PDB file of C-alpha atoms and ligand atoms in Angstrom:
ATOM      1  CA  MET A 281       9.181   9.415  -0.219  1.00 47.00           C
ATOM      2  CA  SER A 282      12.422  10.175  -1.914  1.00 49.00           C
ATOM      3  CA  ARG A 283      13.305  13.749  -2.747  1.00 56.00           C
ATOM      4  CA  SER A 284      15.893  12.656  -5.273  1.00 73.00           C
ATOM      5  CA  LEU A 285      13.547  11.151  -7.854  1.00 84.00           C
ATOM      6  CA  SER A 286      12.833  13.194 -10.961  1.00 90.00           C
ATOM      7  CA  ALA A 287       9.337  14.320 -11.849  1.00 91.00           C
ATOM      8  CA  ALA A 288       9.488  12.049 -14.912  1.00 93.00           C
ATOM      9  CA  ILE A 289      10.254   8.989 -12.765  1.00 93.00           C
ATOM     10  CA  LYS A 290       7.498   9.891 -10.321  1.00 93.00           C
ATOM     11  CA  LYS A 291       5.020  10.186 -13.184  1.00 95.00           C
ATOM     12  CA  LYS A 292       6.148   6.849 -14.623  1.00 96.00           C
ATOM     13  CA  ILE A 293       5.534   5.172 -11.246  1.00 97.00           C
ATOM     14  CA  ALA A 294       2.125   6.838 -10.873  1.00 97.00           C
ATOM     15  CA  LEU A 295       1.099   5.735 -14.360  1.00 98.00           C
ATOM     16  CA  ARG A 296       2.316   2.186 -13.716  1.00 98.00           C
ATOM     17  CA  ALA A 297       0.055   2.142 -10.641  1.00 98.00           C
ATOM     18  CA  LYS A 298      -2.811   3.777 -12.554  1.00 97.00           C
ATOM     19  CA  TYR A 299      -2.773   6.506  -9.889  1.00 97.00           C
ATOM     20  CA  ARG A 300      -3.927   4.091  -7.174  1.00 97.00           C
ATOM     21  CA  CYS A 301      -2.208   3.109  -3.953  1.00 98.00           C
ATOM     22  CA  GLU A 302      -0.545  -0.181  -4.781  1.00 98.00           C
ATOM     23  CA  TYR A 303      -1.287  -1.483  -1.287  1.00 98.00           C
ATOM     24  CA  CYS A 304      -4.864  -0.456  -0.355  1.00 98.00           C
ATOM     25  CA  LEU A 305      -6.024   0.388  -3.933  1.00 97.00           C
ATOM     26  CA  LEU A 306      -7.282   3.852  -2.996  1.00 96.00           C
ATOM     27  CA  PRO A 307      -7.525   6.083  -6.105  1.00 96.00           C
ATOM     28  CA  GLU A 308      -5.421   9.214  -5.749  1.00 96.00           C
ATOM     29  CA  HIS A 309      -7.897  11.543  -7.451  1.00 93.00           C
ATOM     30  CA  LEU A 310     -10.413  10.854  -4.657  1.00 90.00           C
ATOM     31  CA  SER A 311      -7.920  11.311  -1.859  1.00 89.00           C
ATOM     32  CA  PHE A 312      -7.444  14.573  -0.027  1.00 87.00           C
ATOM     33  CA  TYR A 313      -3.656  14.264  -0.284  1.00 92.00           C
ATOM     34  CA  ALA A 314      -1.026  13.704  -2.947  1.00 94.00           C
ATOM     35  CA  PHE A 315       0.324  10.166  -3.001  1.00 97.00           C
ATOM     36  CA  HIS A 316       3.914   9.234  -2.264  1.00 96.00           C
ATOM     37  CA  ILE A 317       6.614   7.251  -3.984  1.00 96.00           C
ATOM     38  CA  GLU A 318       7.429   4.547  -1.466  1.00 96.00           C
ATOM     39  CA  HIS A 319      10.497   2.329  -1.115  1.00 97.00           C
ATOM     40  CA  ILE A 320       9.268  -1.264  -0.878  1.00 98.00           C
ATOM     41  CA  ARG A 321      12.557  -2.185   0.775  1.00 97.00           C
ATOM     42  CA  SER A 322      13.554   0.902   2.701  1.00 96.00           C
ATOM     43  CA  ILE A 323      16.931   2.479   2.064  1.00 95.00           C
ATOM     44  CA  LYS A 324      18.078   1.585   5.583  1.00 96.00           C
ATOM     45  CA  HIS A 325      17.447  -2.098   4.788  1.00 96.00           C
ATOM     46  CA  GLY A 326      19.420  -1.971   1.562  1.00 96.00           C
ATOM     47  CA  GLY A 327      16.692  -0.751  -0.791  1.00 96.00           C
ATOM     48  CA  THR A 328      17.478   1.342  -3.845  1.00 95.00           C
ATOM     49  CA  ASN A 329      15.803   3.952  -6.022  1.00 94.00           C
ATOM     50  CA  GLU A 330      15.368   1.402  -8.830  1.00 95.00           C
ATOM     51  CA  LEU A 331      11.882   1.253 -10.317  1.00 96.00           C
ATOM     52  CA  SER A 332      11.664  -2.355  -9.123  1.00 97.00           C
ATOM     53  CA  ASN A 333      11.847  -1.106  -5.510  1.00 97.00           C
ATOM     54  CA  LEU A 334       9.388   1.768  -5.777  1.00 97.00           C
ATOM     55  CA  ALA A 335       5.639   1.788  -5.344  1.00 98.00           C
ATOM     56  CA  TYR A 336       2.892   4.375  -5.580  1.00 98.00           C
ATOM     57  CA  CYS A 337       1.417   4.717  -2.138  1.00 97.00           C
ATOM     58  CA  CYS A 338      -1.256   6.664  -0.283  1.00 97.00           C
ATOM     59  CA  PRO A 339      -0.049   8.717   2.709  1.00 97.00           C
ATOM     60  CA  ASP A 340      -1.758   6.387   5.212  1.00 97.00           C
ATOM     61  CA  CYS A 341      -0.095   3.230   3.917  1.00 98.00           C
ATOM     62  CA  ASN A 342       3.250   4.994   3.674  1.00 97.00           C
ATOM     63  CA  TYR A 343       2.957   6.400   7.196  1.00 97.00           C
ATOM     64  CA  PHE A 344       2.007   3.111   8.851  1.00 98.00           C
ATOM     65  CA  LYS A 345       4.598   1.099   6.905  1.00 97.00           C
ATOM     66  CA  GLY A 346       7.356   3.601   7.529  1.00 96.00           C
ATOM     67  CA  THR A 347      10.719   1.932   6.982  1.00 97.00           C
ATOM     68  CA  ASP A 348       9.422  -1.494   8.084  1.00 97.00           C
ATOM     69  CA  ILE A 349       9.745  -4.420   5.695  1.00 97.00           C
ATOM     70  CA  ALA A 350       8.260  -7.264   7.760  1.00 97.00           C
ATOM     71  CA  THR A 351       6.568  -8.153  11.038  1.00 97.00           C
ATOM     72  CA  PHE A 352       6.084 -11.090  13.354  1.00 96.00           C
ATOM     73  CA  LEU A 353       2.821 -12.972  13.263  1.00 92.00           C
ATOM     74  CA  ASP A 354       1.425 -14.758  16.317  1.00 83.00           C
ATOM     75  CA  ASN A 355       3.529 -17.848  15.698  1.00 77.00           C
ATOM     76  CA  ASP A 356       6.728 -15.808  15.987  1.00 88.00           C
ATOM     77  CA  THR A 357       7.497 -16.196  12.309  1.00 92.00           C
ATOM     78  CA  LEU A 358       8.908 -13.130  10.590  1.00 96.00           C
ATOM     79  CA  VAL A 359       6.736 -12.366   7.567  1.00 97.00           C
ATOM     80  CA  ARG A 360       7.591  -9.821   4.905  1.00 98.00           C
ATOM     81  CA  PHE A 361       5.045  -7.342   3.606  1.00 98.00           C
ATOM     82  CA  PHE A 362       3.233  -7.490   0.291  1.00 98.00           C
ATOM     83  CA  ASN A 363       5.510  -6.435  -2.568  1.00 98.00           C
ATOM     84  CA  PRO A 364       3.529  -4.828  -5.392  1.00 98.00           C
ATOM     85  CA  ARG A 365       6.391  -5.435  -7.830  1.00 97.00           C
ATOM     86  CA  ARG A 366       6.397  -9.215  -7.446  1.00 97.00           C
ATOM     87  CA  ASP A 367       3.183 -10.222  -5.678  1.00 98.00           C
ATOM     88  CA  ASP A 368      -0.346 -10.399  -7.077  1.00 98.00           C
ATOM     89  CA  TRP A 369      -2.776  -8.363  -4.937  1.00 98.00           C
ATOM     90  CA  ASN A 370      -5.653 -10.830  -5.352  1.00 98.00           C
ATOM     91  CA  SER A 371      -3.453 -13.721  -4.230  1.00 98.00           C
ATOM     92  CA  HIS A 372      -2.843 -12.085  -0.838  1.00 98.00           C
ATOM     93  CA  PHE A 373      -5.968 -10.048  -0.111  1.00 98.00           C
ATOM     94  CA  MET A 374      -9.709 -10.194  -0.524  1.00 98.00           C
ATOM     95  CA  LEU A 375     -12.264  -7.434  -0.301  1.00 96.00           C
ATOM     96  CA  GLU A 376     -15.400  -7.840   1.791  1.00 94.00           C
ATOM     97  CA  GLU A 377     -17.261  -4.681   0.881  1.00 90.00           C
ATOM     98  CA  SER A 378     -14.590  -2.086   1.740  1.00 92.00           C
ATOM     99  CA  ALA A 379     -12.723  -4.196   4.304  1.00 96.00           C
ATOM    100  CA  ILE A 380      -9.445  -5.680   3.100  1.00 98.00           C
ATOM    101  CA  HIS A 381      -8.618  -9.116   4.520  1.00 98.00           C
ATOM    102  CA  GLY A 382      -5.273 -10.860   4.280  1.00 98.00           C
ATOM    103  CA  ILE A 383      -5.639 -14.412   2.942  1.00 98.00           C
ATOM    104  CA  THR A 384      -1.951 -15.349   3.244  1.00 98.00           C
ATOM    105  CA  ASP A 385       0.594 -14.653   5.967  1.00 96.00           C
ATOM    106  CA  ILE A 386       1.982 -11.867   3.771  1.00 98.00           C
ATOM    107  CA  GLY A 387      -1.505 -10.407   3.383  1.00 98.00           C
ATOM    108  CA  ILE A 388      -2.301 -10.702   7.091  1.00 97.00           C
ATOM    109  CA  ALA A 389       1.004  -9.057   8.064  1.00 97.00           C
ATOM    110  CA  THR A 390       0.432  -6.221   5.588  1.00 98.00           C
ATOM    111  CA  VAL A 391      -3.181  -5.580   6.611  1.00 98.00           C
ATOM    112  CA  ARG A 392      -2.165  -5.416  10.262  1.00 97.00           C
ATOM    113  CA  ILE A 393       0.852  -3.130  10.030  1.00 98.00           C
ATOM    114  CA  PHE A 394      -0.513  -0.859   7.300  1.00 98.00           C
ATOM    115  CA  LYS A 395      -3.773  -0.572   9.289  1.00 98.00           C
ATOM    116  CA  PHE A 396      -5.851  -1.079   6.139  1.00 98.00           C
ATOM    117  CA  ASN A 397      -9.048  -1.404   8.164  1.00 98.00           C
ATOM    118  CA  ASP A 398      -8.749   1.467  10.607  1.00 97.00           C
ATOM    119  CA  VAL A 399     -12.277   2.749  11.024  1.00 97.00           C
ATOM    120  CA  GLU A 400     -11.775   6.070   9.239  1.00 96.00           C
ATOM    121  CA  ARG A 401     -10.135   4.390   6.263  1.00 96.00           C
ATOM    122  CA  LEU A 402     -12.881   1.765   6.182  1.00 96.00           C
ATOM    123  CA  ILE A 403     -15.635   4.382   6.219  1.00 96.00           C
ATOM    124  CA  PHE A 404     -13.954   6.416   3.492  1.00 95.00           C
ATOM    125  CA  ARG A 405     -13.527   3.356   1.232  1.00 96.00           C
ATOM    126  CA  GLN A 406     -17.139   2.338   1.940  1.00 96.00           C
ATOM    127  CA  GLN A 407     -18.332   5.759   0.802  1.00 95.00           C
ATOM    128  CA  LEU A 408     -16.230   5.459  -2.354  1.00 94.00           C
ATOM    129  CA  ALA A 409     -17.557   1.941  -2.987  1.00 94.00           C
ATOM    130  CA  GLU A 410     -21.155   3.135  -2.654  1.00 93.00           C
ATOM    131  CA  LEU A 411     -20.405   5.745  -5.327  1.00 93.00           C
ATOM    132  CA  GLY A 412     -18.766   3.138  -7.541  1.00 92.00           C
ATOM    133  CA  PHE A 413     -15.216   4.460  -7.121  1.00 92.00           C
ATOM    134  CA  TYR A 414     -13.716   1.635  -5.041  1.00 93.00           C
ATOM    135  CA  PRO A 415     -12.069  -0.666  -5.775  1.00 90.00           C
TER     136      PRO A 415
HETATM  137 ZN1   ZN B 233      -2.858   2.863   0.641  1.00 80.91          ZN
END
């Protein structure tokens, strides 16, 4: 999260995301914590504070992603993460109840590193889904 972004910019990003994490789709109003503004390409990898490089992000996704931008899959190929500014969520992921599965290399890499399906996150999303709040 950048400390240098204005409140107006932060609100614009939150509105653009409809107050949901742009990675795991968790709604902020049902989270226990305020969401973050996340650099899709981290500053240390040349990212900027442009709106095209910023995403609205739950604390879990932001924590597990950190400053990473990609990972290696089993075949030793470097695969970038899902980019909410240029990728379509439904083209890279599918929901099976509250579990999020990657259906492309980008989706698989993102699910793994962001730990979308850690048991506590899975249970929380399942509870939200049962109440009609997820996705
Ligand atoms: Zn998230």
